[in-house]
Coordinates of C-alpha atoms and ligand atoms in Angstrom, one line a residue:
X1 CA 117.4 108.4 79.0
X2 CA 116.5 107.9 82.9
X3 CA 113.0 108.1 84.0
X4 CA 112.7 109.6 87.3
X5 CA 112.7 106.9 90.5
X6 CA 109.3 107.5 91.2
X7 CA 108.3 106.4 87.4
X8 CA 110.2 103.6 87.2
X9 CA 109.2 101.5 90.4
X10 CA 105.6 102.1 88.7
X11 CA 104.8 98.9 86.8
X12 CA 104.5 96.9 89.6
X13 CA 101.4 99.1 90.7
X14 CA 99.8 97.9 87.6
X15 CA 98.2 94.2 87.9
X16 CA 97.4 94.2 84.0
X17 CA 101.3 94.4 83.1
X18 CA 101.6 90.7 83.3
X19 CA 101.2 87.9 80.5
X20 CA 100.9 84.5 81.0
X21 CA 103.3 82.8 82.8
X22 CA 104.1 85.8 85.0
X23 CA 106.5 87.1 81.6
X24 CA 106.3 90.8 81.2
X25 CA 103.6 92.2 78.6
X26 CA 104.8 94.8 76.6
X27 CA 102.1 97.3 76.7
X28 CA 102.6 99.5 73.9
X29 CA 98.4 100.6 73.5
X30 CA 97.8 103.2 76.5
X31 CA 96.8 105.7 73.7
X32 CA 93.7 103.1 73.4
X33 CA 93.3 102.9 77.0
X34 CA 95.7 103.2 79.8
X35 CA 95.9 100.1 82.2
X36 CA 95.0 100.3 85.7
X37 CA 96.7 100.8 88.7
X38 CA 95.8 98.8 91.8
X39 CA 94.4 101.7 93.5
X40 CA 92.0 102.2 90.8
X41 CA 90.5 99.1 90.8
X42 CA 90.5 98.7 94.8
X43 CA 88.4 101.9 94.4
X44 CA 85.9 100.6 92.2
X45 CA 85.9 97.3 94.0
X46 CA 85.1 99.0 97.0
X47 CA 82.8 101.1 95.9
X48 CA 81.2 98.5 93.9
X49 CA 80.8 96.3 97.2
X50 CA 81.1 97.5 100.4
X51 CA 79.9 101.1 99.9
X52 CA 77.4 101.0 96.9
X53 CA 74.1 102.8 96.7
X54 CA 72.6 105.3 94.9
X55 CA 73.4 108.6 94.8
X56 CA 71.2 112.0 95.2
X57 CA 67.7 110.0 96.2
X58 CA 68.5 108.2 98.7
X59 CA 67.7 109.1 102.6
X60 CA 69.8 106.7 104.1
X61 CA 73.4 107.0 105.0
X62 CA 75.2 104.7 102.7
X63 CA 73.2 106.4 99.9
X64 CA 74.2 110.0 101.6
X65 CA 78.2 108.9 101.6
X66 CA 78.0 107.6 98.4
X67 CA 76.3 111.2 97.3
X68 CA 79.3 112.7 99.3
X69 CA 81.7 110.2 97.4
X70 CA 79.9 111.0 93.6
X71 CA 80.6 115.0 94.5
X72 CA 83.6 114.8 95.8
X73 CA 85.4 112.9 92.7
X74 CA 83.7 116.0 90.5
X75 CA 85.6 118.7 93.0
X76 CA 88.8 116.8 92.6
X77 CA 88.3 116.4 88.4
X78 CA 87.4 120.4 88.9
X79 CA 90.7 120.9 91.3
X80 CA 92.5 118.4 88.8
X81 CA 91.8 120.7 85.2
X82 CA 91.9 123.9 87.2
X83 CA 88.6 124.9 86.4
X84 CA 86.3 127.5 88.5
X85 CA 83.8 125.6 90.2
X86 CA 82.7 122.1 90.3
X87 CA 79.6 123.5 88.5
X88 CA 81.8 123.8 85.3
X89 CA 82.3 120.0 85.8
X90 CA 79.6 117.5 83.6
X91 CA 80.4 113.6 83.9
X92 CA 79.6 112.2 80.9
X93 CA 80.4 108.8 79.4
X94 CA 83.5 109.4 77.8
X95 CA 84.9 112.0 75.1
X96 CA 83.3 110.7 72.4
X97 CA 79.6 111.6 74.5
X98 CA 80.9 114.5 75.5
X99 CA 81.8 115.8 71.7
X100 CA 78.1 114.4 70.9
X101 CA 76.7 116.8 73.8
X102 CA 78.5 119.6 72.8
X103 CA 77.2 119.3 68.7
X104 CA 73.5 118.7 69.8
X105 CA 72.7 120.7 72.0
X106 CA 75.4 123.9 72.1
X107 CA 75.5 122.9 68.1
X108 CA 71.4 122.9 67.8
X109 CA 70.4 125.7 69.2
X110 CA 73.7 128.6 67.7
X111 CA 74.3 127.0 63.9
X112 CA 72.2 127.4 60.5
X113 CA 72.7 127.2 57.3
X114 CA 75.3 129.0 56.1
X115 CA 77.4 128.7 59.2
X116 CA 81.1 126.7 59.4
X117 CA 82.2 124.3 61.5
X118 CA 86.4 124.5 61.5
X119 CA 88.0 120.6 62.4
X120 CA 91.4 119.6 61.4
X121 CA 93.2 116.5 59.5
X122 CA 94.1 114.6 61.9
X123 CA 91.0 114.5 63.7
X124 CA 89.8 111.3 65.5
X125 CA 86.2 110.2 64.1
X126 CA 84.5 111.1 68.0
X127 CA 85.6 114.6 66.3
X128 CA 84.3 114.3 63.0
X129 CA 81.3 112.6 63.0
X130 CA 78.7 114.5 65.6
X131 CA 80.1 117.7 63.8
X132 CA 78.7 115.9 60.5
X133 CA 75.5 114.8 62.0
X134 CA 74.9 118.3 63.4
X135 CA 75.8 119.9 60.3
X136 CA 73.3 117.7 58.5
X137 CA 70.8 118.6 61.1
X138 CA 71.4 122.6 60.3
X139 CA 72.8 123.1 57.1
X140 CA 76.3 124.1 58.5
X141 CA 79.1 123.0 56.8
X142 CA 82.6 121.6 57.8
X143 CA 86.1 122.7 56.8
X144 CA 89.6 121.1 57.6
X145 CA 92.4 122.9 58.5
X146 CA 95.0 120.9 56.8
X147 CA 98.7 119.6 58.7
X148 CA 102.3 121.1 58.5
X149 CA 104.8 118.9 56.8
X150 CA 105.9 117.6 60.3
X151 CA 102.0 117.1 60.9
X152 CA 100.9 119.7 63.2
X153 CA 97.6 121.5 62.7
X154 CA 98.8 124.1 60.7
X155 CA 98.0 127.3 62.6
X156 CA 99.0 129.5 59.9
X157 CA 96.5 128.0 57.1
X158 CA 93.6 128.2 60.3
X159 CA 94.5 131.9 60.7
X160 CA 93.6 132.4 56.6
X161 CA 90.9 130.1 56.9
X162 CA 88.5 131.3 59.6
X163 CA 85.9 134.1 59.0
X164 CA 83.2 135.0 61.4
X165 CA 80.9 132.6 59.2
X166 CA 83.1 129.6 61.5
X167 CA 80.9 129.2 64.8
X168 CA 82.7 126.5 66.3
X169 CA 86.6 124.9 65.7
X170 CA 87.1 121.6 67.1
X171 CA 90.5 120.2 67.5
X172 CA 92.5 117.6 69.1
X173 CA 94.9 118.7 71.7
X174 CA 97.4 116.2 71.4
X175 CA 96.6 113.3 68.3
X176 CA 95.8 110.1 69.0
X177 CA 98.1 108.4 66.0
X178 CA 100.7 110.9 65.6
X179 CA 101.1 112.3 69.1
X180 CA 101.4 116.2 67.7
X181 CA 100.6 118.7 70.5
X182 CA 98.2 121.8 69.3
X183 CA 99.7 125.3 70.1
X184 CA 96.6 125.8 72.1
X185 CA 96.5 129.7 72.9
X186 CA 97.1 130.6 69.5
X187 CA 94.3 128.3 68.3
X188 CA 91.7 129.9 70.8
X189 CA 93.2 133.4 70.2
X190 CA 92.7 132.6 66.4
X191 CA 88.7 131.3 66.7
X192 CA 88.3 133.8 69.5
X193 CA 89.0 136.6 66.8
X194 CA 86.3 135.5 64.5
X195 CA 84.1 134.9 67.0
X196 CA 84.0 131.3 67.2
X197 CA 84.4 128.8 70.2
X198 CA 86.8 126.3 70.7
X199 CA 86.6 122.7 71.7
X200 CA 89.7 121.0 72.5
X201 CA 89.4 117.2 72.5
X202 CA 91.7 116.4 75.2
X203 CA 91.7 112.7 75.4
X204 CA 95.3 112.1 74.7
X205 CA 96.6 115.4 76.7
X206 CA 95.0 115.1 79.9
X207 CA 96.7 111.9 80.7
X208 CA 100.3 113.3 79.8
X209 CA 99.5 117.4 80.4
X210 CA 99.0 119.8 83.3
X211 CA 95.6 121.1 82.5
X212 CA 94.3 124.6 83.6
X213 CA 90.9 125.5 82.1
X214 CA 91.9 128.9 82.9
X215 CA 94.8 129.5 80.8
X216 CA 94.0 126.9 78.3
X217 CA 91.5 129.6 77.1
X218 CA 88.9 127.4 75.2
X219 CA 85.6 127.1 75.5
X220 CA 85.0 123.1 75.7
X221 CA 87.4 120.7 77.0
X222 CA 86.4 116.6 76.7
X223 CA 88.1 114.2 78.0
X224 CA 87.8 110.2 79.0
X225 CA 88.8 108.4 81.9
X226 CA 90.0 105.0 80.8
X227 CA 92.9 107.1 79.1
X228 CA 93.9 108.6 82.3
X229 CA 94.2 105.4 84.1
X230 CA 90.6 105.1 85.8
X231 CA 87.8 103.1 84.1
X232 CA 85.6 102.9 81.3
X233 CA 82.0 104.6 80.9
X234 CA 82.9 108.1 82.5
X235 CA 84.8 110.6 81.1
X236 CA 84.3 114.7 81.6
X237 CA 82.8 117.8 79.6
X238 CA 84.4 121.3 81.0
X239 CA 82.8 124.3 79.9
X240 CA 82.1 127.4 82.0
X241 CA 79.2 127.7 84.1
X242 CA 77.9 131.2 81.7
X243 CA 78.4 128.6 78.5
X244 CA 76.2 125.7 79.9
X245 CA 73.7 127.5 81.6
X246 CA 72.8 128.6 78.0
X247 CA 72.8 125.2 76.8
X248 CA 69.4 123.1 76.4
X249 CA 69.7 119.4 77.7
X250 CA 71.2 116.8 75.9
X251 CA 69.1 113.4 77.2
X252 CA 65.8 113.8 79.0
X253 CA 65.2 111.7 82.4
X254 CA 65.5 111.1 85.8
X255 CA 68.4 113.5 87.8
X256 CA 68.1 116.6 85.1
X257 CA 64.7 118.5 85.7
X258 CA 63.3 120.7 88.3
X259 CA 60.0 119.8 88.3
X260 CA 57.6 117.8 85.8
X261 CA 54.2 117.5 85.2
X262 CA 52.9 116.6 81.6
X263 CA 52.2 119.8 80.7
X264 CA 56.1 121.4 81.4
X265 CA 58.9 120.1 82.5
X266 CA 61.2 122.9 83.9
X267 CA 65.7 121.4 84.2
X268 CA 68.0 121.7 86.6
X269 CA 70.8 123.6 86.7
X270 CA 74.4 122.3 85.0
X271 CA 75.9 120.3 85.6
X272 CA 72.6 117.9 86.7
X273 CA 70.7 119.1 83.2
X274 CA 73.5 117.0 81.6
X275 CA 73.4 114.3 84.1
X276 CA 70.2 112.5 83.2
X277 CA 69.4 108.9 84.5
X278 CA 71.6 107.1 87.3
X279 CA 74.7 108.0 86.9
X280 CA 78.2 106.5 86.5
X281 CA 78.7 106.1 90.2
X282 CA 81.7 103.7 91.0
X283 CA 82.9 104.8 87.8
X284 CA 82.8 108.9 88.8
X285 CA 85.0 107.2 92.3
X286 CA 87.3 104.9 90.6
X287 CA 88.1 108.1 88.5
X288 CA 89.1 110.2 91.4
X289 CA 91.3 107.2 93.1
X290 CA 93.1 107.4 89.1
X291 CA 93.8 111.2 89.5
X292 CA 94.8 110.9 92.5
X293 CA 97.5 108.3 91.8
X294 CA 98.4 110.3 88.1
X295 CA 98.7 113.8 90.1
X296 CA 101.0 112.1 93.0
X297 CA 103.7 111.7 90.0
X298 CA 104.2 114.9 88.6
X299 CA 102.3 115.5 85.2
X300 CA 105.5 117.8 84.0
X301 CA 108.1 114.5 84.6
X302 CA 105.3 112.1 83.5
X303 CA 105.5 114.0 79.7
X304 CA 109.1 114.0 79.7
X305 CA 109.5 110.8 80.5
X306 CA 106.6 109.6 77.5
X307 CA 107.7 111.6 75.5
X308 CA 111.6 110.9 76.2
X309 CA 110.7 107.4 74.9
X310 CA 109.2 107.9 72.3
X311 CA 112.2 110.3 71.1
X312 CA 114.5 107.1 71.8
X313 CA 112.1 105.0 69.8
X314 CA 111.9 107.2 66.4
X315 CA 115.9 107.3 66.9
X316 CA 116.1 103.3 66.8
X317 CA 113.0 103.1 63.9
X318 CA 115.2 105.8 61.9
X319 CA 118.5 103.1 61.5
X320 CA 115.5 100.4 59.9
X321 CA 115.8 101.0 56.3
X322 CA 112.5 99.5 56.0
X323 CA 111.1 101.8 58.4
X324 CA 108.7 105.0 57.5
X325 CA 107.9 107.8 60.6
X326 CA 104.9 109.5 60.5
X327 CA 104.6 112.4 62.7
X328 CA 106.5 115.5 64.6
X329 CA 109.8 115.0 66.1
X330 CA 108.7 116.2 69.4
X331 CA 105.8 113.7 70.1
X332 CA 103.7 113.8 73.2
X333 CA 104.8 109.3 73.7
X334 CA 103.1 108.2 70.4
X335 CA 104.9 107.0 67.4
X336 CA 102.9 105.8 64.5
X337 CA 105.0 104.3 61.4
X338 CA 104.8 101.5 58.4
X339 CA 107.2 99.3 57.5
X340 CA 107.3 98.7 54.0
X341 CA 106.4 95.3 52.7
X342 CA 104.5 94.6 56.1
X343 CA 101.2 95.1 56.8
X344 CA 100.5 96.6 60.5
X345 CA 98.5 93.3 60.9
X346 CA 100.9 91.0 60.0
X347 CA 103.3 93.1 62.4
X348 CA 101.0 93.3 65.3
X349 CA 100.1 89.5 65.0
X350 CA 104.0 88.8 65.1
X351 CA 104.9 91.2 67.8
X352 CA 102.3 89.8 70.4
X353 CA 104.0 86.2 69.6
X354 CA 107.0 87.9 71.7
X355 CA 104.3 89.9 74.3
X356 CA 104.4 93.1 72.8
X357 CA 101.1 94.5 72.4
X358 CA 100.8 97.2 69.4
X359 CA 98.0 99.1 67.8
X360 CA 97.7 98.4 64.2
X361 CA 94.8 100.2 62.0
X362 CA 93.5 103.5 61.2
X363 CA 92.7 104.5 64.5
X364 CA 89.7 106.1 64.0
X365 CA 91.5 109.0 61.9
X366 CA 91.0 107.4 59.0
X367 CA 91.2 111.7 56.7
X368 CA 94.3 111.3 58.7
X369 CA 95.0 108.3 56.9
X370 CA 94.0 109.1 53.5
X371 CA 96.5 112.6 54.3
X372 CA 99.5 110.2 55.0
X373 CA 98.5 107.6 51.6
X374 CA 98.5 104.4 53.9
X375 CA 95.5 102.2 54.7
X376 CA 96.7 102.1 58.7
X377 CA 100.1 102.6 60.8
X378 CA 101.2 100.5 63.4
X379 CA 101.4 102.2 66.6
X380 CA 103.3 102.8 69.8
X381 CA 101.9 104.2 72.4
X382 CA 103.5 104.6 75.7
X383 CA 102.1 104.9 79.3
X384 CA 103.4 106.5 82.7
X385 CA 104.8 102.5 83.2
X386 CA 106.4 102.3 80.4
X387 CA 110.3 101.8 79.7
X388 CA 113.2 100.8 77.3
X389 CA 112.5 97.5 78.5
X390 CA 109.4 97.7 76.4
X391 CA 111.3 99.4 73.3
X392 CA 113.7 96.6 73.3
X393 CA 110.9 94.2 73.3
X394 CA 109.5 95.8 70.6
X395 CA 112.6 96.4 68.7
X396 CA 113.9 92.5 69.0
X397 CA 109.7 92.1 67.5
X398 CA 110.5 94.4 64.7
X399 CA 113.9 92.3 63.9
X400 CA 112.5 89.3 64.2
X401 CA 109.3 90.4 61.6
X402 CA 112.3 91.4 59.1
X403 CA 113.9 87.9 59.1
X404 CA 110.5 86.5 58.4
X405 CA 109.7 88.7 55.7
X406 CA 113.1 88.1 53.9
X407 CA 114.4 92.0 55.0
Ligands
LIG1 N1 89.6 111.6 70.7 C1 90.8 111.0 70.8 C2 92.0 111.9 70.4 C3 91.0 109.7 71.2 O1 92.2 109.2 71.2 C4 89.8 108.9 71.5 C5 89.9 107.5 71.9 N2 90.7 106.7 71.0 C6 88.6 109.6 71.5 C7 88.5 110.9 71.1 C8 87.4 108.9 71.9 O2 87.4 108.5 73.2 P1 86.3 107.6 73.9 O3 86.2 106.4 72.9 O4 86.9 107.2 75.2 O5 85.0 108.3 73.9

């Protein structure tokens, strides 16, 4: 399997590729957080030195460009998802704040008691836990759609499930352990039916999927930045313009309100009611230098190319006797598995002996893990940077952990 030119001459972009002794690192984590190209972190250099100020106060011109800079890096996320309007556009500080937005203050004011909250097996804990913590706040209870055998949300059991009692279904678009990609317009169709919305946590997809708001068809999309190649502490809530408006704020401050006095304090319009305090300014810039660079590859070949390799990585695992897959066959680049007799620990700790750099653990799905009767999985995750170069790596780790163990 080739990836395209323009993929391959790729690492070399990325400073972080590099272990000690200028040897190849074999990053096999990006599902965790994607590494940085240089662009990304010239951007937020820059904008960390020579162009910083505040933004939306300030009367002077570095403060005015750096306002222009802020906005500009929410038209191109809003161009990016093909949303409506920039207005549709909230920067929060990653998925996991954006899911907690969503539960308090969409979730507080439209559940009560006796109201459902749909969520799914393989959910990652940023998906679990605000919908538990809202549901204890309004007497709303959760329900899990379980998997298919080949671990998909099963679509089918979430059609018998739902009733209009459900209010909200929140799902993963593509799963952070076993890379399964949700049939997304049948899942909105389905909770649009009983009259529920849908929030798609799109941390893993946005990195490896053309997104369009539009066709998507759900109501809230999250998503975090450091997974699509830009930085840490800004990631994005989507929702239409209708949807927020009726929303109350989330965190009271500075940057959110129309006017105060300490009798009433009237908000802003979204996206600012969201936006309290200073925001993630070099962050929000340093995110629109990483779209920039993802969108100038081609999302489509990007996904076949992840997703190629991690096809030509199950093949290999499959010929290990000692070797268990978890997960669909058509993965969008992640492969969790065990190897029996190994912990993933033990197998991470050996494989970074040889600069191969593995997840091992629950992964914050830890229903998911109780579903597949293991305490953890190692993982694989690839990145637009990735190659076989890095499967060999990791397959001559996985040989070498064999011989140790006696296999
Ligand atoms: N959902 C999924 C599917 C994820 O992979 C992650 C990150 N591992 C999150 C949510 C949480 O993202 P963050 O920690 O950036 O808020």
């Amino acid at each position: 399997m080739n990836a395209p030119a323009s993929l391959l001459t790729r690492k070399a972009d990325f400073p972080g590729l590099v272990a000690a002794e200028g040897q190849p690192w074999h990053y096999l984590d990006t599902a965790a957080t994607a590494q940085k190209p240089q662009a990304v972190i010239d951007a937020m250099s820059n904008a960390l030195g020579r162009d910083y100020a505040t933004v939306h106060r300030g009367v002077y011109s570095r403060s005015a460009e750096m306002t222009q800079a802020y906005e500009a890096a929410r038209r191109r996320v809003a161009e990016f998802i093909g949303a409506r309007s920039e207005n549709e556009i909230v920067f929060v500080r990653g998925a996991t704040e954006g899911i907690n937005l969503v539960a308090q203050s969409w979730g507080g004011l439209n559940l009560k008691a006796g109201d459902r909250i749909m969520l799914s097996q393989l959910e990652h804990h940023s998906n679990i836990v605000p919908w538990q913590m809202i549901a204890q706040q309004t007497g709303a209870e959760i329900d899990v759609c379980p998997l298919t055998e080949d671990h998909l949300i099963d679509l089918g059991a979430l059609e018998q499930m739902l009733t209009p009692q459900h209010k909200i279904v929140a799902l993963a678009h593509v799963s952070n352990v076993l890379g399964s990609i949700l049939g997304v317009k049948r899942a909105a169709k389905l909770a649009h039916n009983v009259g529920a919305k849908l929030l798609l946590d799109g941390c893993q997809a946005a990195p490896r999927m053309r997104l369009n708001m539009q066709e998507l068809d759900c109501d809230f999309y999250v998503l975090s930045a450091h997974k699509l190649y830009g930085p840490t502490g800004i990631g994005v809530l989507w929702a239409r313009e209708e949807l927020l408006d009726t929303m109350p704020p989330y965190q009271g401050g500075g940057a959110m309100i129309d006017s105060v006095t300490f009798e009433k304090t009237t908000y802003a319009p979204p996206p600012q009611r969201f936006e309290a305090g200073t925001p993630m300014i070099t962050e929000a810039v340093a995110m629109h230098a990483a779209i920039d660079y993802v969108d100038a590859l081609n999302l489509e070949s990007l996904f076949a190319h992840e997703s190629g390799l991690a096809t030509t990585l199950r093949n290999e695992l499959r010929t290990i006797n000692s070797i268990r897959l978890f997960g669909p066959e058509k993965s969008a680049g992640i492969v969790s598995f065990e190897m029996e007799g190994v912990h993933p620990h033990d197998l991470g700790t050996i494989l970074d002996e040889e600069n191969v750099a593995i997840r091992a653990g629950h992964h914050c799905a830890q229903p998911l893990m109780t579903h597949l009767g293991v305490p953890a999985t190692a993982r694989a995750s690839f990145g637009l940077y990735s190659d076989e170069s890095d499967i060999d790596a990791l397959l001559r780790g996985i040989e070498r952990t064999k011989r140790i163990f006696g296999q």
